[in-house]
PDB file of C-alpha atoms in Angstrom:
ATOM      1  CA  UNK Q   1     169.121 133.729 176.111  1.00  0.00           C
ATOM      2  CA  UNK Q   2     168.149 131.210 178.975  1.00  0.00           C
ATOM      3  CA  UNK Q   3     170.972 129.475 180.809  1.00  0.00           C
ATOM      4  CA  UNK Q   4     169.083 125.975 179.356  1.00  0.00           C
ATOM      5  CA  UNK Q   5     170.745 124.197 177.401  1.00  0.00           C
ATOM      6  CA  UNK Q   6     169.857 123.975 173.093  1.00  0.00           C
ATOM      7  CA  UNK Q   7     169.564 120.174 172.653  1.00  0.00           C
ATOM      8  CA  UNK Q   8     165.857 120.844 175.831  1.00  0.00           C
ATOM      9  CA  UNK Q   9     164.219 123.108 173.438  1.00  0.00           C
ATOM     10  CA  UNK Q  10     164.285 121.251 170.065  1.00  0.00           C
ATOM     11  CA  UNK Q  11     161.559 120.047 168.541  1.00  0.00           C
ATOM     12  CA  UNK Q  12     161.480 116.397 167.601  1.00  0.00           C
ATOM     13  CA  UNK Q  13     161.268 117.157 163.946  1.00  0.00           C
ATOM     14  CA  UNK Q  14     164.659 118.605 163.769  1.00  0.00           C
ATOM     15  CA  UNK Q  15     166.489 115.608 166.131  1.00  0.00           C
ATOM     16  CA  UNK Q  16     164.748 113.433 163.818  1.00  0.00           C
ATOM     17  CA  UNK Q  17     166.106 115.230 160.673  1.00  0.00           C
ATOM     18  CA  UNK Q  18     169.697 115.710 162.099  1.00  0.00           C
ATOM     19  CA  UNK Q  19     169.291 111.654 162.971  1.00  0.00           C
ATOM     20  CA  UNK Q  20     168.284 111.155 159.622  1.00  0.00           C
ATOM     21  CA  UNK Q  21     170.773 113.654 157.921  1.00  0.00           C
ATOM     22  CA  UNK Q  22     173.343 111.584 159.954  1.00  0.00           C
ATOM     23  CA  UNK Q  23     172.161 108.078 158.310  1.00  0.00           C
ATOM     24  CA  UNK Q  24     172.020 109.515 154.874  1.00  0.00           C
ATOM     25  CA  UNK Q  25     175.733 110.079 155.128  1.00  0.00           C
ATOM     26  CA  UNK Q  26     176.825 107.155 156.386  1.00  0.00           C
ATOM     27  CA  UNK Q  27     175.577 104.962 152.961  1.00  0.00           C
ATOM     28  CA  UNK Q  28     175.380 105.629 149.554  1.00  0.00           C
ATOM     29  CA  UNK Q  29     171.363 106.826 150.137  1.00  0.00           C
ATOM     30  CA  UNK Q  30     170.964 108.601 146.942  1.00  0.00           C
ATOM     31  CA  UNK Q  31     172.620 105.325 144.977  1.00  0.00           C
ATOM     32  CA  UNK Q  32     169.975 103.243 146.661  1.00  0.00           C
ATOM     33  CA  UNK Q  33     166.950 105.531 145.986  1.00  0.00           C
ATOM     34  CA  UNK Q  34     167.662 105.759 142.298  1.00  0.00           C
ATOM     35  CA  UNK Q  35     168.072 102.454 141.700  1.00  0.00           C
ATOM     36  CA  UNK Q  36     164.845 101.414 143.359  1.00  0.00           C
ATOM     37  CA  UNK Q  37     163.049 104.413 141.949  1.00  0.00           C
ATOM     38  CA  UNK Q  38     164.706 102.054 138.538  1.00  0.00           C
ATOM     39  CA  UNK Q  39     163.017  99.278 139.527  1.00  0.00           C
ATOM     40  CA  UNK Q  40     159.141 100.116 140.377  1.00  0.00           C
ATOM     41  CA  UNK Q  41     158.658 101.562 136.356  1.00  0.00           C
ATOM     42  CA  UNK Q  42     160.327  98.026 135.257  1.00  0.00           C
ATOM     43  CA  UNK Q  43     158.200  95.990 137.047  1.00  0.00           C
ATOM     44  CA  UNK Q  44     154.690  98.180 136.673  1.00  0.00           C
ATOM     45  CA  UNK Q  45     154.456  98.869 133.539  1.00  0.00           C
ATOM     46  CA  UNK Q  46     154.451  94.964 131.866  1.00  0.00           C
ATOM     47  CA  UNK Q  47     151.506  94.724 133.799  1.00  0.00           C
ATOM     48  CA  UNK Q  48     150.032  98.221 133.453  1.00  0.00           C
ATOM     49  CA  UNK Q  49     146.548  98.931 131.001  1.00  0.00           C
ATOM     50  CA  UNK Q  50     146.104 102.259 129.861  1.00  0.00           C
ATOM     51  CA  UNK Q  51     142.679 103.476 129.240  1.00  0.00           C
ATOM     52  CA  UNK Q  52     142.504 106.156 126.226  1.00  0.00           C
ATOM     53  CA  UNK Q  53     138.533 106.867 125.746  1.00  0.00           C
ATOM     54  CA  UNK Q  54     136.769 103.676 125.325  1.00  0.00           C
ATOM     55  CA  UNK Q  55     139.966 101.652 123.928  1.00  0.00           C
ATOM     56  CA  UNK Q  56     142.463  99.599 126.546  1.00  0.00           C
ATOM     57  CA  UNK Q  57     145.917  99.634 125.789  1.00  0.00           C
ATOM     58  CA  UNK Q  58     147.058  96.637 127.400  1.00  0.00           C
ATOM     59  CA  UNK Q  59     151.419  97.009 127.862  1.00  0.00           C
ATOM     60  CA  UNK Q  60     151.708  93.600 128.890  1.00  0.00           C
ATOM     61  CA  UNK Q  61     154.418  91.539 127.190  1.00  0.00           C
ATOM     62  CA  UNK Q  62     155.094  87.994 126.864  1.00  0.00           C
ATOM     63  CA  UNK Q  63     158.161  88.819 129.307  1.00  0.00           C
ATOM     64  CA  UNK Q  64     155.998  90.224 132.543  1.00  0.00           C
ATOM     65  CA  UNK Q  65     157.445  87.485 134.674  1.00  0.00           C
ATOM     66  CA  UNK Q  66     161.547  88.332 133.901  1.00  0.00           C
ATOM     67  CA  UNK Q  67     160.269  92.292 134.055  1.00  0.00           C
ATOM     68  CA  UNK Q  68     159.023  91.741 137.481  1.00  0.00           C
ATOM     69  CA  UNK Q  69     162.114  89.731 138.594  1.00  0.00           C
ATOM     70  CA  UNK Q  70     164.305  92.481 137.510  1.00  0.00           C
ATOM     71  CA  UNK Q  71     162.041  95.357 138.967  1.00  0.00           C
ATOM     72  CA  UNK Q  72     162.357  93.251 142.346  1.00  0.00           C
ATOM     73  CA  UNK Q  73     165.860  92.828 142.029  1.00  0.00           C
ATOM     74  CA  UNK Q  74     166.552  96.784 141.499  1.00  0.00           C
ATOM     75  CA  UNK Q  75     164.534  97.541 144.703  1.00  0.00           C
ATOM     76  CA  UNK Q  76     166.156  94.763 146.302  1.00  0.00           C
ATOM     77  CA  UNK Q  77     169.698  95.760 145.312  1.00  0.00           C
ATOM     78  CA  UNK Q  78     168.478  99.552 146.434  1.00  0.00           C
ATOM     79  CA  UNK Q  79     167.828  98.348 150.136  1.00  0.00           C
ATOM     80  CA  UNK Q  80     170.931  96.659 149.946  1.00  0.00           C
ATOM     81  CA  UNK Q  81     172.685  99.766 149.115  1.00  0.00           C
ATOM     82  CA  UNK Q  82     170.936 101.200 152.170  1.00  0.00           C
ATOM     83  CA  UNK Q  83     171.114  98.888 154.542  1.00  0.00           C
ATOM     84  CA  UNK Q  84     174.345  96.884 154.068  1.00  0.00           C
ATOM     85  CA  UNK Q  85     176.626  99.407 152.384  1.00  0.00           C
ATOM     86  CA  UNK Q  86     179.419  96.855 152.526  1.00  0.00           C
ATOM     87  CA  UNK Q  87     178.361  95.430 149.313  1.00  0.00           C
ATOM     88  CA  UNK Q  88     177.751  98.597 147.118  1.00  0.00           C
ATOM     89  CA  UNK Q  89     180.105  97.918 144.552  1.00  0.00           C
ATOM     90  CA  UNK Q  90     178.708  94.486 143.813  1.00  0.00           C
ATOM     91  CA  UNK Q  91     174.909  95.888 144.345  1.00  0.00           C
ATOM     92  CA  UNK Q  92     176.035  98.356 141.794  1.00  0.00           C
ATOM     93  CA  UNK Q  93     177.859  96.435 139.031  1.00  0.00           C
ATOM     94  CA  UNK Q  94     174.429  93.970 139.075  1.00  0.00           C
ATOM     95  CA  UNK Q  95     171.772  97.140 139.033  1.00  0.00           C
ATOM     96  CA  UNK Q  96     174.072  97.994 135.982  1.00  0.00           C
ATOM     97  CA  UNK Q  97     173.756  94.648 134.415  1.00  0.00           C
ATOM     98  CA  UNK Q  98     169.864  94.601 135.522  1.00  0.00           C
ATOM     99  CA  UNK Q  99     169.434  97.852 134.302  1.00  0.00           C
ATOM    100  CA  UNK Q 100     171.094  97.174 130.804  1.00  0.00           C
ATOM    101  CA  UNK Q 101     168.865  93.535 131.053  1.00  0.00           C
ATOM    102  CA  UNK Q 102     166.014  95.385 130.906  1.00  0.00           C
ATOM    103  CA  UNK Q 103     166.147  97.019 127.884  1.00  0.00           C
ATOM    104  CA  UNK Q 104     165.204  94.000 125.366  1.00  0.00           C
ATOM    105  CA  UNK Q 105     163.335  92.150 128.184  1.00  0.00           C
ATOM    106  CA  UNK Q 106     161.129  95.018 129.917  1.00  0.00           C
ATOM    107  CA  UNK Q 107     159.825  97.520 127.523  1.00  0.00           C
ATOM    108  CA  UNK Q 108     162.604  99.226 126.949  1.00  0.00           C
ATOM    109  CA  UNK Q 109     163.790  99.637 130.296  1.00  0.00           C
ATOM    110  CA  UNK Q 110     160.250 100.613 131.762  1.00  0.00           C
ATOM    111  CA  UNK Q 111     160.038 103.247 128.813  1.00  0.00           C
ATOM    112  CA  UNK Q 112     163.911 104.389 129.581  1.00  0.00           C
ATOM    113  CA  UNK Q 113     162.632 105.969 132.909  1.00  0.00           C
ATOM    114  CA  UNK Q 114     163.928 102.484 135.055  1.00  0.00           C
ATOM    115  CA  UNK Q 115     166.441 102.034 133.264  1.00  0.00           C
ATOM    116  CA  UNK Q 116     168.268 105.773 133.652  1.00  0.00           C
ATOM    117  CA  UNK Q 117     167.367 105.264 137.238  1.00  0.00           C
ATOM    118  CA  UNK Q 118     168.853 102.244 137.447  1.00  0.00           C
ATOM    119  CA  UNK Q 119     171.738 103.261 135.593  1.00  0.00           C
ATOM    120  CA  UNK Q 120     172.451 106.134 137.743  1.00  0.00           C
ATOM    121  CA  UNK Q 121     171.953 104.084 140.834  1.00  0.00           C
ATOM    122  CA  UNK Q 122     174.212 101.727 139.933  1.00  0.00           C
ATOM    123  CA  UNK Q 123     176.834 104.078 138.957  1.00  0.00           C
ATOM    124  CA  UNK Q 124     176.528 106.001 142.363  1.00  0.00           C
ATOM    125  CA  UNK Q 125     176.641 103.011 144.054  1.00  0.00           C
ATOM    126  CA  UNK Q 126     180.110 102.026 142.256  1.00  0.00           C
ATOM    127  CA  UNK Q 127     181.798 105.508 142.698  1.00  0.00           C
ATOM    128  CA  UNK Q 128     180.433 106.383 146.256  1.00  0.00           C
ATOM    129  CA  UNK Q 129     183.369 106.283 149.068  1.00  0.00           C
ATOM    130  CA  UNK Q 130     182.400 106.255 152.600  1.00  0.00           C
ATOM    131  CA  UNK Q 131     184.324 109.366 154.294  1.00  0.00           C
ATOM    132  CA  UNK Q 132     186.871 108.849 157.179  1.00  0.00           C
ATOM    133  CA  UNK Q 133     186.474 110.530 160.853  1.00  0.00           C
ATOM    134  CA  UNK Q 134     189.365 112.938 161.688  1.00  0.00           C
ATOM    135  CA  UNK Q 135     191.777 110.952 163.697  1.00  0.00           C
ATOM    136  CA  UNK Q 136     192.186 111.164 167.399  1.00  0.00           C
ATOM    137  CA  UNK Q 137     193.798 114.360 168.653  1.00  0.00           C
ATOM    138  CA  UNK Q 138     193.196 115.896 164.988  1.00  0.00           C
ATOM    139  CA  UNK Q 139     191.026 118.783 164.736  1.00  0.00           C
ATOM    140  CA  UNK Q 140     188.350 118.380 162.551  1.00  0.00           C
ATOM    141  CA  UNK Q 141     188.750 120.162 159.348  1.00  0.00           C
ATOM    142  CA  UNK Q 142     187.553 123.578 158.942  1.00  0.00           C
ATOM    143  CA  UNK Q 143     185.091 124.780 156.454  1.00  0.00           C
ATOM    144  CA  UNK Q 144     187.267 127.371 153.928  1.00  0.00           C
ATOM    145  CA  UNK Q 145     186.270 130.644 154.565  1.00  0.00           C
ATOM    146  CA  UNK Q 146     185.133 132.511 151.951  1.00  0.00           C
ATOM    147  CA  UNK Q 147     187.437 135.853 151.767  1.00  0.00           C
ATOM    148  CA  UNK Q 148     190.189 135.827 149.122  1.00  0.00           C
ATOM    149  CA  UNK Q 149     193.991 136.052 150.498  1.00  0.00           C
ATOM    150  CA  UNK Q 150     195.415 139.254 149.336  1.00  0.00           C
ATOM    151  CA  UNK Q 151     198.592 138.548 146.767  1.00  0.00           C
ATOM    152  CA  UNK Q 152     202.104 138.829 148.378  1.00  0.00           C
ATOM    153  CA  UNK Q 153     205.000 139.103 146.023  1.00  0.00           C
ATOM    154  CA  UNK Q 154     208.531 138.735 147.536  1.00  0.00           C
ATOM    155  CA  UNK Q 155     211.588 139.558 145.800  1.00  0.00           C
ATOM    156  CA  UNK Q 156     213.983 137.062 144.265  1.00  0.00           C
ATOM    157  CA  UNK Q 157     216.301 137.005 146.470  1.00  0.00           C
ATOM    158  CA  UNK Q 158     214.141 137.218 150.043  1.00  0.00           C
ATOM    159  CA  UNK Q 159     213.858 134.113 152.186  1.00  0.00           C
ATOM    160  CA  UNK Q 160     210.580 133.261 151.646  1.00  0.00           C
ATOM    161  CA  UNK Q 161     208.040 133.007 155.081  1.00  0.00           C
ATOM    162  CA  UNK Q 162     207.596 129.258 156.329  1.00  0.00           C
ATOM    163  CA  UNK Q 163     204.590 127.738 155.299  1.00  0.00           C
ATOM    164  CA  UNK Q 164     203.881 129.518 152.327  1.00  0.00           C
ATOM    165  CA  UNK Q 165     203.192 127.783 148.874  1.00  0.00           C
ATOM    166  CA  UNK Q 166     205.867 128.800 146.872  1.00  0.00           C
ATOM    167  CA  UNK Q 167     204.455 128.082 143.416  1.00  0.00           C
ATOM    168  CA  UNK Q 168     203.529 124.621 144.156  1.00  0.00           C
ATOM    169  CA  UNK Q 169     203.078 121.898 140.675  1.00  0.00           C
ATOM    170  CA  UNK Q 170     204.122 124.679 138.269  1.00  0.00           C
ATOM    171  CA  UNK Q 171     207.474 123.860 137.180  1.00  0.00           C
ATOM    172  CA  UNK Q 172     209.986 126.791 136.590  1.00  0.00           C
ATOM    173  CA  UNK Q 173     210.399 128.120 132.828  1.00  0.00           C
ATOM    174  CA  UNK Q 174     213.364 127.136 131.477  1.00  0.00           C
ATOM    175  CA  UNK Q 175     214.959 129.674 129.267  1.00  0.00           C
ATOM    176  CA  UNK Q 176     217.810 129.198 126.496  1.00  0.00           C
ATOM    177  CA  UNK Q 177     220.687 130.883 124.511  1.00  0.00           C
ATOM    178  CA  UNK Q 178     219.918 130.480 121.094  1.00  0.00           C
ATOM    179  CA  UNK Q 179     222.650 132.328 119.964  1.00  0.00           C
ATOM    180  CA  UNK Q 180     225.508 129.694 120.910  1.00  0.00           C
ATOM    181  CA  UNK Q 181     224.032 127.217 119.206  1.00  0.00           C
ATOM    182  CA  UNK Q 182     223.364 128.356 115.627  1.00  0.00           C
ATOM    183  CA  UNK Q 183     225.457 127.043 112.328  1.00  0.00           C
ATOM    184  CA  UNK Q 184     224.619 128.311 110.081  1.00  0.00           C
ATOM    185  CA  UNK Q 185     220.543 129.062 110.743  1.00  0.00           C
ATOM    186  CA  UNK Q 186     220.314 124.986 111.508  1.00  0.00           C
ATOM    187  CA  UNK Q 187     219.766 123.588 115.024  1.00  0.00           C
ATOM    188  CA  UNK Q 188     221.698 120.300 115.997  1.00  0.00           C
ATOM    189  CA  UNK Q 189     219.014 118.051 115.663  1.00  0.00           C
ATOM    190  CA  UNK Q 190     218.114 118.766 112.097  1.00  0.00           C
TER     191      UNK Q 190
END
């Protein structure tokens, strides 16, 4: 090892990567690429011809105009997403709305691709949470390490170690005397 310093020999590729890697966290990227990855099959295909030997299926419909609107929206909603994360639960309540817009008005949701793109765009968009930084004086959170704790079984009556999860959110099993409370083979309630 050289007494250099690692952040002088990396390449540029991997500082761009880690750069990027660091932007992708910050905003809900994967809501925003799904829903304009929604969009582009909304707004192509109404417009699309598809050539099968010497015939031309034209996929045009009289609704190209409100398929391209919505298309633009989606990829327009999908910056958004990126770029102004502030907004992602309205961007993704309308690239719902778009998305379910879409199926009567663009061909069935750009033949159901758009529209599951759009859909689960919009619903990332909705659910994603940005995370918070470890406070000041905190020390970041360690990764869990992968070896399982050994069992340790105390007896009842042994003062349990501090710190040590005693059972914790399963209540205790209640037992009862069913013998007191029999007359004759009926139980009070009934």
């Amino acid at each position: 090892m050289s007494p250099e310093s690692q952040g002088q020999n990396e390449h540029y590729l991997s500082i761009a990567w880690r750069g990027f890697r660091t932007w992708r966290g910050d905003r809900p990227f994967w809501a925003g690429l799904f829903t304009m990855l929604g969009g582009l099959p909304i707004m192509y295909f109404p417009y699309a011809n598809m050539h099968l030997g010497n015939m031309t299926l034209a996929m045009s419909t009289t609704a190209g105009a409100g398929s391209l609107i919505i298309g633009v929206l989606l990829v327009t909603l999908g910056l958004t997403m990126w770029f102004h994360s502030i907004v992602r639960v309205f961007a993704g309540v309308a690239a719902i709305l778009l998305a379910l817009i879409s199926i009567p008005v663009a061909n069935i949701g750009g033949f159901v691709i758009g529209f599951v793109f759009a859909l689960i765009g919009g619903a990332l968009s909705v659910s994603w949470v940005p995370g918070e930084a470890p406070a000041e004086g905190e020390p970041a959170p360690a990764a869990p390490s992968e070896e399982v704790p050994e069992t340790v079984s105390f007896a009842k009556d042994e003062p349990l170690p501090e710190g040590v999860l005693h059972g914790a959110g399963i209540p205790e099993q209640q037992t009862y005397d069913t013998t007191v409370e029999t007359e004759g083979g009926r139980h009070r309630a009934g």
